[in-house]
Amino acid sequence: MKNIRNNPRNIAVNILSEIDEGSYSNLQVNNEIEQHDLKVEDKRLITELVYGVLQNQLTLDYYLSPFLKKPQKLQNWVRNLLRTAVYQMKYLDRIPEFAILNESTEIAKKRGHDGIRRMVTGVLRSIERQGIPNVAAVSDPIERLSVEYSVKKWIIKQLINELGQKKTVSILKSINTPSKLSIRVNTVLSTTEKVTKGLEKEGFSVERSQVGSEGLILERVPYSLSRSELFQKGDIIAQDESAMLVAEVMDVKDGMKVLDACAAPGGKTTQIAEYVGQNGKVVAWDIHDHRLDLIKKNARRMQLSDRIEVEKQDASIVDDQYDNNTFDRILVDAPCSGIGLLRRKPEIRYVKDNLDPMTLHKIQLSILDAIAEKLKIDGILTYSTCTMLDMENQGTVKEFLEKHSNFELVKVKTDKSLKDDRELDTLNIFPDDFGSDGFFIANLKRVR
């Protein structure tokens, strides 16, 4: 190994160690890849190693546990080096074991000292000889599911309590499959038909979404989406299919004034801006400057800036900047635990704890309370999250309605009539329903 700096396995170890320190996987992968001069296949290997290890971290640690004397004393990068090695041995069949062992040993030697090199070599040779332990040997059923699907036990317990064993296992199976690359068409500039033809001409393989009415799925991607001519012209935006539903169900009409109270990065804001037309307006709030810049950037690229007012504002502390009864529609896409994003952002499985939903439930209520009276009578307040947990979803809606008798639930209806036969007025999309992110949506109508 001549140059460890550009070695894809070493870069993957760096990224995983940064994620351990709190970085987001998608941002860290993109940042690291941009900083190195890499071949396409090396970029793919880095991405596969990072997301593969993240999706299977608890499983990999279980496999390693019999071979480590003091795992708690390992440096982060050494632990991640061993995880990447075992991931390759267990899940990737195109890389010979001797190559995995040799390269891992070389990285250990160059980054650490001879003791670390010997330890890494010894662990991997022992695994090679003895094999990995069987997950079926775990006697506790929750612990077994936790190890098998690499999800913290508290999340599994909560999902089983709320959804039952069968649905929980179905969700757990689905979140370890790759995320789909989905896009939404900017209907102000183009149509799904024109975009489909344009992307196919560029070499993409395109299918219509079963979820969002303006959504498309890209199955063959010849190069990064951001390099596509249609993306650069603003005809499309990358957005999960479930996320597209939020603005779709708000029943926004031409000329309306809409508040997007937690707007960054702006995917839903631009979608609402398409619906309000040239005579309408979207007011987009966020509390962080760099996130406000993301909204502006998306709005400019999609040629919708004239319909969007971006303002720095904490949605839980609304002042007199706007009178009561100002907005025809309000969207609160609330801060949440993100448990619906376990497939797309696998690090969420490990960084959240069982106290987070209660803390977030209080924040969600504070936002809803603060903005409720800014809505006109007969207006719709749409509340959404990307979590599957009842406390942040049904629990927040229930408590809001108990405090605000001038609001009532109205049934959420999508253009494609998703789950129309359900009993509840709210809509839950789970990761195993359509292969999209988990989302919750409630429409609350102000009646007086």
Coordinates of C-alpha atoms in Angstrom, one line a residue:
M1 CA 0.0 0.0 0.0
K2 CA 1.8 3.1 -1.3
N3 CA -0.6 5.8 -0.3
I4 CA -2.7 5.2 2.7
R5 CA -4.4 8.6 2.4
N6 CA -6.3 7.6 -0.8
N7 CA -6.9 4.0 0.3
P8 CA -10.7 3.5 0.1
R9 CA -10.8 1.2 3.2
N10 CA -8.8 3.7 5.2
I11 CA -11.1 6.5 4.1
A12 CA -14.1 4.4 5.1
V13 CA -12.5 4.0 8.6
N14 CA -12.1 7.8 8.8
I15 CA -15.7 8.4 7.9
L16 CA -17.0 5.9 10.4
S17 CA -14.9 7.4 13.1
E18 CA -16.2 10.9 12.3
I19 CA -19.8 9.5 12.4
D20 CA -19.0 8.1 15.9
E21 CA -18.2 11.6 16.9
G22 CA -21.6 12.9 15.7
S23 CA -21.2 13.6 12.0
Y24 CA -24.1 12.7 9.7
S25 CA -23.3 9.8 7.4
N26 CA -24.5 11.4 4.1
L27 CA -22.6 14.7 4.7
Q28 CA -19.4 12.9 5.9
V29 CA -19.3 10.5 2.9
N30 CA -19.8 13.3 0.4
N31 CA -17.2 15.5 2.1
E32 CA -14.5 12.8 2.3
I33 CA -15.0 11.6 -1.3
E34 CA -14.8 15.2 -2.6
Q35 CA -11.4 15.7 -0.8
H36 CA -9.7 12.8 -2.5
D37 CA -8.8 11.9 -6.1
L38 CA -10.6 8.6 -6.4
K39 CA -11.7 6.2 -9.1
V40 CA -15.4 5.5 -9.5
E41 CA -15.1 2.0 -8.1
D42 CA -13.2 3.3 -5.0
K43 CA -16.0 5.8 -4.4
R44 CA -18.5 2.9 -4.6
L45 CA -16.5 0.8 -2.2
I46 CA -16.2 3.6 0.4
T47 CA -20.0 4.1 0.2
E48 CA -20.7 0.4 0.5
L49 CA -18.3 0.0 3.4
V50 CA -19.6 3.0 5.4
Y51 CA -23.3 2.2 5.0
G52 CA -22.8 -1.6 5.3
V53 CA -20.9 -1.2 8.6
L54 CA -23.5 1.4 9.9
Q55 CA -26.4 -0.8 9.0
N56 CA -24.9 -3.9 10.6
Q57 CA -22.8 -2.4 13.4
L58 CA -24.4 -4.3 16.3
T59 CA -24.2 -7.5 14.4
L60 CA -20.6 -6.9 13.5
D61 CA -19.8 -6.2 17.1
Y62 CA -21.5 -9.4 18.1
Y63 CA -19.3 -11.3 15.6
L64 CA -16.2 -9.7 16.9
S65 CA -17.0 -10.0 20.6
P66 CA -15.5 -13.5 21.3
F67 CA -12.2 -12.4 19.7
L68 CA -11.6 -9.2 21.6
K69 CA -10.3 -9.3 25.2
K70 CA -11.0 -5.6 26.1
P71 CA -13.3 -4.2 23.4
Q72 CA -14.1 -1.1 25.4
K73 CA -10.4 0.0 25.3
L74 CA -10.1 -0.1 21.5
Q75 CA -9.5 3.2 19.8
N76 CA -12.4 4.2 17.5
W77 CA -10.5 3.8 14.3
V78 CA -9.2 0.3 15.3
R79 CA -12.8 -0.8 16.1
N80 CA -14.0 0.6 12.8
L81 CA -11.1 -1.1 10.9
L82 CA -12.1 -4.4 12.4
R83 CA -15.8 -3.8 11.6
T84 CA -15.0 -3.0 8.0
A85 CA -12.9 -6.1 7.7
V86 CA -15.6 -8.4 9.1
Y87 CA -18.2 -6.7 7.0
Q88 CA -16.2 -7.5 3.9
M89 CA -15.7 -11.1 5.1
K90 CA -19.3 -11.7 5.9
Y91 CA -21.3 -9.6 3.3
L92 CA -19.1 -9.1 0.2
D93 CA -18.2 -12.2 -1.8
R94 CA -16.1 -10.5 -4.4
I95 CA -13.1 -9.7 -2.1
P96 CA -10.8 -12.6 -1.2
E97 CA -10.2 -13.0 2.6
F98 CA -6.5 -12.9 2.2
A99 CA -6.8 -9.4 0.5
I100 CA -9.0 -8.2 3.3
L101 CA -6.6 -9.4 6.0
N102 CA -3.5 -8.1 4.3
E103 CA -4.9 -4.6 3.7
S104 CA -6.4 -4.3 7.2
T105 CA -3.1 -5.3 8.7
E106 CA -1.3 -2.8 6.5
I107 CA -3.7 0.0 7.6
A108 CA -3.2 -1.0 11.3
K109 CA 0.6 -0.9 10.8
K110 CA 0.6 2.6 9.1
R111 CA -1.9 4.2 11.5
G112 CA -1.0 2.6 14.7
H113 CA 2.0 0.7 16.1
D114 CA 3.2 -2.9 16.0
G115 CA 1.0 -4.0 18.9
I116 CA -2.1 -2.9 17.1
R117 CA -1.0 -4.5 13.9
R118 CA -0.5 -7.9 15.7
M119 CA -3.9 -7.6 17.5
V120 CA -5.7 -6.8 14.2
T121 CA -4.0 -9.7 12.4
G122 CA -4.6 -12.1 15.3
V123 CA -8.4 -11.2 15.5
L124 CA -8.9 -11.6 11.8
R125 CA -6.9 -14.8 11.5
S126 CA -8.9 -16.3 14.4
I127 CA -12.2 -15.4 12.7
E128 CA -10.9 -16.9 9.5
R129 CA -10.1 -20.2 11.3
Q130 CA -13.1 -20.4 13.8
G131 CA -15.8 -18.6 11.9
I132 CA -18.3 -16.1 13.4
P133 CA -20.7 -16.8 16.2
N134 CA -24.3 -17.7 15.4
V135 CA -26.9 -15.0 16.2
A136 CA -29.5 -17.8 16.9
A137 CA -27.5 -18.6 20.1
V138 CA -28.8 -15.3 21.7
S139 CA -31.5 -16.5 24.1
D140 CA -33.3 -13.3 24.8
P141 CA -35.8 -12.6 21.9
I142 CA -35.4 -8.8 21.9
E143 CA -31.7 -9.0 22.2
R144 CA -31.6 -11.5 19.3
L145 CA -33.6 -9.1 17.1
S146 CA -31.3 -6.3 18.1
V147 CA -28.2 -8.3 17.1
E148 CA -29.7 -9.8 14.0
Y149 CA -31.0 -6.4 12.5
S150 CA -28.6 -4.1 14.3
V151 CA -31.1 -1.9 16.0
K152 CA -31.1 -0.8 19.6
K153 CA -33.3 -2.8 22.0
W154 CA -35.4 0.2 23.1
I155 CA -36.5 0.9 19.6
I156 CA -37.5 -2.7 19.0
K157 CA -39.4 -2.9 22.3
Q158 CA -41.2 0.3 21.5
L159 CA -42.1 -0.8 17.9
I160 CA -43.4 -4.2 19.2
N161 CA -45.5 -2.5 21.8
E162 CA -47.1 -0.2 19.3
L163 CA -47.2 -2.3 16.1
G164 CA -46.8 -5.9 17.1
Q165 CA -44.1 -8.5 16.5
K166 CA -45.0 -9.3 12.8
K167 CA -45.0 -5.7 11.6
T168 CA -41.9 -4.8 13.6
V169 CA -39.9 -7.7 12.0
S170 CA -41.1 -6.7 8.6
I171 CA -39.9 -3.1 9.2
L172 CA -36.6 -4.4 10.6
K173 CA -36.0 -6.5 7.5
S174 CA -36.8 -3.6 5.2
I175 CA -34.5 -1.1 6.7
N176 CA -31.4 -3.1 5.8
T177 CA -32.2 -3.0 2.1
P178 CA -30.7 -0.1 0.1
S179 CA -32.6 3.2 -0.2
K180 CA -34.1 4.1 -3.5
L181 CA -33.0 7.3 -5.2
S182 CA -36.2 9.2 -5.8
I183 CA -36.8 12.6 -7.3
R184 CA -39.7 15.0 -7.5
V185 CA -40.5 16.9 -10.7
N186 CA -40.7 20.7 -10.5
T187 CA -44.2 21.2 -12.1
V188 CA -43.6 24.9 -12.7
L189 CA -40.8 24.1 -15.2
S190 CA -41.6 20.7 -16.5
T191 CA -43.7 17.5 -16.5
T192 CA -43.1 14.0 -15.3
E193 CA -43.2 12.9 -19.0
K194 CA -40.6 15.4 -20.2
V195 CA -38.3 14.7 -17.2
T196 CA -38.6 11.0 -17.8
K197 CA -37.6 11.3 -21.4
G198 CA -34.8 13.7 -20.5
L199 CA -33.3 11.5 -17.8
E200 CA -33.5 8.4 -20.0
K201 CA -31.7 10.3 -22.7
E202 CA -29.0 11.0 -20.1
G203 CA -28.7 7.3 -19.4
F204 CA -30.9 7.1 -16.2
S205 CA -33.4 4.3 -15.8
V206 CA -36.7 5.9 -14.6
E207 CA -39.9 4.5 -13.1
R208 CA -43.0 6.3 -11.8
S209 CA -43.4 6.5 -8.0
Q210 CA -46.2 4.5 -6.4
V211 CA -46.3 7.0 -3.6
G212 CA -45.9 10.6 -4.7
S213 CA -47.9 12.0 -7.7
E214 CA -44.9 13.9 -9.0
G215 CA -42.3 11.4 -7.9
L216 CA -39.9 9.3 -10.1
I217 CA -37.5 6.5 -9.1
L218 CA -34.1 6.3 -10.6
E219 CA -32.8 2.7 -10.8
R220 CA -29.8 3.1 -13.0
V221 CA -27.7 6.1 -12.3
P222 CA -24.8 6.7 -14.7
Y223 CA -23.4 9.5 -12.6
S224 CA -24.2 11.7 -9.7
L225 CA -27.7 13.3 -9.9
S226 CA -26.3 16.7 -9.3
R227 CA -24.4 16.5 -12.7
S228 CA -27.7 15.9 -14.5
E229 CA -28.7 18.7 -16.9
L230 CA -32.2 18.5 -15.6
F231 CA -31.1 18.9 -12.0
Q232 CA -28.9 21.8 -12.8
K233 CA -31.8 23.5 -14.6
G234 CA -34.0 23.1 -11.5
D235 CA -36.5 20.7 -13.2
I236 CA -36.0 18.1 -10.4
I237 CA -35.1 17.8 -6.7
A238 CA -34.0 14.7 -4.8
Q239 CA -36.7 13.9 -2.3
D240 CA -37.9 10.8 -0.6
E241 CA -41.3 9.5 -1.8
S242 CA -42.9 9.8 1.7
A243 CA -41.6 13.3 2.2
M244 CA -43.4 14.3 -1.1
L245 CA -46.7 13.4 0.4
V246 CA -46.6 16.1 3.1
A247 CA -47.1 19.1 0.8
E248 CA -49.3 17.0 -1.5
V249 CA -51.9 16.5 1.2
M250 CA -52.1 20.1 2.4
D251 CA -54.7 21.0 -0.3
V252 CA -52.8 24.2 -1.2
K253 CA -54.5 26.3 -3.8
D254 CA -53.3 29.0 -6.1
G255 CA -52.8 32.4 -4.4
M256 CA -52.6 31.0 -0.8
K257 CA -50.3 32.3 1.8
V258 CA -48.5 29.4 3.5
L259 CA -46.2 29.2 6.5
D260 CA -43.5 26.4 6.5
A261 CA -42.5 26.6 10.1
C262 CA -39.5 24.2 10.1
A263 CA -38.5 24.5 6.5
A264 CA -34.9 23.6 5.9
P265 CA -33.5 22.2 3.6
G266 CA -36.4 23.3 1.6
G267 CA -37.7 20.3 -0.4
K268 CA -41.3 20.7 1.0
T269 CA -41.0 24.5 0.8
T270 CA -40.3 24.4 -3.0
Q271 CA -43.2 21.9 -3.5
I272 CA -45.6 24.2 -1.7
A273 CA -44.2 27.2 -3.7
E274 CA -45.2 25.3 -6.9
Y275 CA -48.7 24.9 -5.7
V276 CA -49.3 28.5 -4.5
G277 CA -48.5 29.9 -8.0
Q278 CA -47.3 33.3 -8.9
N279 CA -50.0 35.0 -6.8
G280 CA -49.2 33.0 -3.6
K281 CA -46.4 33.1 -1.1
V282 CA -44.5 30.7 1.2
V283 CA -42.9 32.0 4.3
A284 CA -40.1 29.6 5.2
W285 CA -38.6 29.6 8.8
D286 CA -35.6 28.0 10.3
I287 CA -33.3 28.9 13.2
H288 CA -29.9 28.2 11.7
D289 CA -28.2 30.5 9.1
H290 CA -26.6 27.7 7.2
R291 CA -29.9 25.8 6.9
L292 CA -31.6 29.0 5.7
D293 CA -28.9 29.1 2.9
L294 CA -30.0 25.6 1.8
I295 CA -33.6 26.8 1.4
K296 CA -32.4 29.8 -0.6
K297 CA -30.1 27.7 -2.8
N298 CA -32.9 25.2 -3.6
A299 CA -35.4 28.0 -4.3
R300 CA -32.9 29.7 -6.7
R301 CA -32.1 26.5 -8.5
M302 CA -35.7 25.7 -9.0
Q303 CA -36.6 29.3 -10.1
L304 CA -39.1 29.7 -7.2
S305 CA -37.4 32.4 -5.2
D306 CA -40.1 35.0 -6.1
R307 CA -42.6 32.9 -4.2
I308 CA -40.6 32.1 -1.1
E309 CA -39.7 34.5 1.8
V310 CA -36.9 33.0 4.0
E311 CA -36.8 34.2 7.6
K312 CA -34.7 33.3 10.6
Q313 CA -37.2 32.4 13.2
D314 CA -37.6 29.9 16.1
A315 CA -41.1 28.4 15.4
S316 CA -41.6 27.7 19.1
I317 CA -41.2 31.4 20.1
V318 CA -43.5 33.3 17.6
D319 CA -43.7 37.0 18.2
D320 CA -46.0 39.6 16.8
Q321 CA -44.3 39.6 13.4
Y322 CA -47.4 38.1 12.0
D323 CA -51.0 38.7 13.2
N324 CA -53.3 35.9 14.1
N325 CA -55.4 34.6 11.3
T326 CA -52.6 35.3 8.7
F327 CA -52.0 32.0 6.9
D328 CA -54.3 29.8 4.8
R329 CA -52.1 26.8 5.5
I330 CA -49.3 26.0 8.0
L331 CA -46.9 23.2 7.8
V332 CA -45.0 22.0 10.9
D333 CA -42.6 19.3 9.7
A334 CA -41.4 18.9 13.3
P335 CA -38.0 18.0 14.8
C336 CA -38.3 14.3 15.7
S337 CA -36.3 11.2 16.6
G338 CA -36.0 10.2 12.9
I339 CA -36.9 6.6 13.6
G340 CA -38.5 6.5 10.1
L341 CA -35.1 7.1 8.5
L342 CA -33.3 4.1 9.8
R343 CA -32.7 2.9 6.3
R344 CA -31.4 6.2 4.9
K345 CA -29.5 7.4 8.0
P346 CA -28.5 4.2 9.8
E347 CA -26.5 6.0 12.5
I348 CA -29.8 7.1 14.0
R349 CA -30.2 3.6 15.4
Y350 CA -27.3 4.1 17.8
V351 CA -27.3 7.8 18.7
K352 CA -30.9 8.1 19.9
D353 CA -32.0 6.9 23.3
N354 CA -35.4 6.2 24.9
L355 CA -35.6 9.6 26.5
D356 CA -35.4 11.5 23.1
P357 CA -39.1 10.9 22.1
M358 CA -40.4 12.6 25.3
T359 CA -38.0 15.6 24.9
L360 CA -39.0 15.9 21.2
H361 CA -42.7 15.5 22.0
K362 CA -42.5 18.6 24.2
I363 CA -40.7 20.6 21.5
Q364 CA -43.3 19.5 18.9
L365 CA -46.1 20.7 21.2
S366 CA -44.4 24.0 21.9
I367 CA -44.2 24.7 18.1
L368 CA -47.8 23.7 17.4
D369 CA -49.0 25.8 20.4
A370 CA -47.0 28.8 19.2
I371 CA -48.2 28.9 15.6
A372 CA -51.8 27.7 16.0
E373 CA -53.5 31.1 16.1
K374 CA -51.6 32.3 13.1
L375 CA -53.8 30.1 11.0
K376 CA -57.0 31.4 9.5
I377 CA -60.4 29.9 10.4
D378 CA -61.1 27.0 8.0
G379 CA -57.3 26.8 7.3
I380 CA -55.3 23.5 7.6
L381 CA -52.4 23.0 10.0
T382 CA -50.4 20.0 8.7
Y383 CA -48.2 18.3 11.2
S384 CA -45.6 15.7 10.0
T385 CA -42.7 13.8 11.4
C386 CA -40.2 11.2 10.0
T387 CA -40.6 8.9 13.0
M388 CA -42.8 5.9 13.7
L389 CA -43.2 6.4 17.4
D390 CA -46.6 7.1 18.8
M391 CA -45.5 9.6 21.5
E392 CA -44.2 12.0 18.8
N393 CA -47.1 11.3 16.4
Q394 CA -50.6 10.3 17.7
G395 CA -49.5 11.5 21.2
T396 CA -48.6 15.0 20.1
V397 CA -51.7 15.3 18.0
K398 CA -53.9 14.1 20.9
E399 CA -52.4 16.5 23.4
F400 CA -52.6 19.4 20.9
L401 CA -56.3 18.8 20.3
E402 CA -57.0 18.6 24.0
K403 CA -55.6 22.1 24.5
H404 CA -57.0 23.6 21.3
S405 CA -60.7 22.8 21.0
N406 CA -61.0 25.1 17.9
F407 CA -59.1 22.5 15.9
E408 CA -60.3 19.1 14.6
L409 CA -58.7 16.3 12.7
V410 CA -59.6 15.8 9.0
K411 CA -58.6 12.7 7.1
V412 CA -55.3 12.8 5.2
K413 CA -55.9 11.9 1.6
T414 CA -53.2 11.4 -1.0
D415 CA -53.4 11.7 -4.8
K416 CA -52.8 8.0 -5.1
S417 CA -55.3 7.1 -2.4
L418 CA -52.7 5.4 -0.2
K419 CA -54.1 3.4 2.7
D420 CA -57.6 5.0 2.1
D421 CA -59.3 2.1 3.8
R422 CA -57.6 2.8 7.2
E423 CA -59.7 3.7 10.3
L424 CA -57.5 6.6 11.5
D425 CA -57.6 10.1 10.0
T426 CA -53.9 10.5 10.3
L427 CA -51.5 8.7 7.9
N428 CA -48.6 6.5 8.8
I429 CA -46.2 5.3 6.1
F430 CA -43.9 2.7 7.4
P431 CA -40.5 1.8 5.7
D432 CA -41.8 -1.7 4.7
D433 CA -45.0 -0.3 3.1
F434 CA -43.5 1.1 -0.2
G435 CA -39.8 1.0 0.5
S436 CA -39.7 4.7 1.3
D437 CA -39.0 6.5 4.5
G438 CA -41.3 6.2 7.5
F439 CA -43.5 9.3 7.8
F440 CA -46.5 10.5 9.9
I441 CA -48.9 13.1 8.7
A442 CA -51.9 14.7 10.4
N443 CA -54.2 17.5 9.0
L444 CA -55.7 19.7 11.7
K445 CA -58.5 22.1 10.6
R446 CA -59.1 25.3 12.5
V447 CA -62.9 25.4 12.9
R448 CA -63.3 28.6 14.9

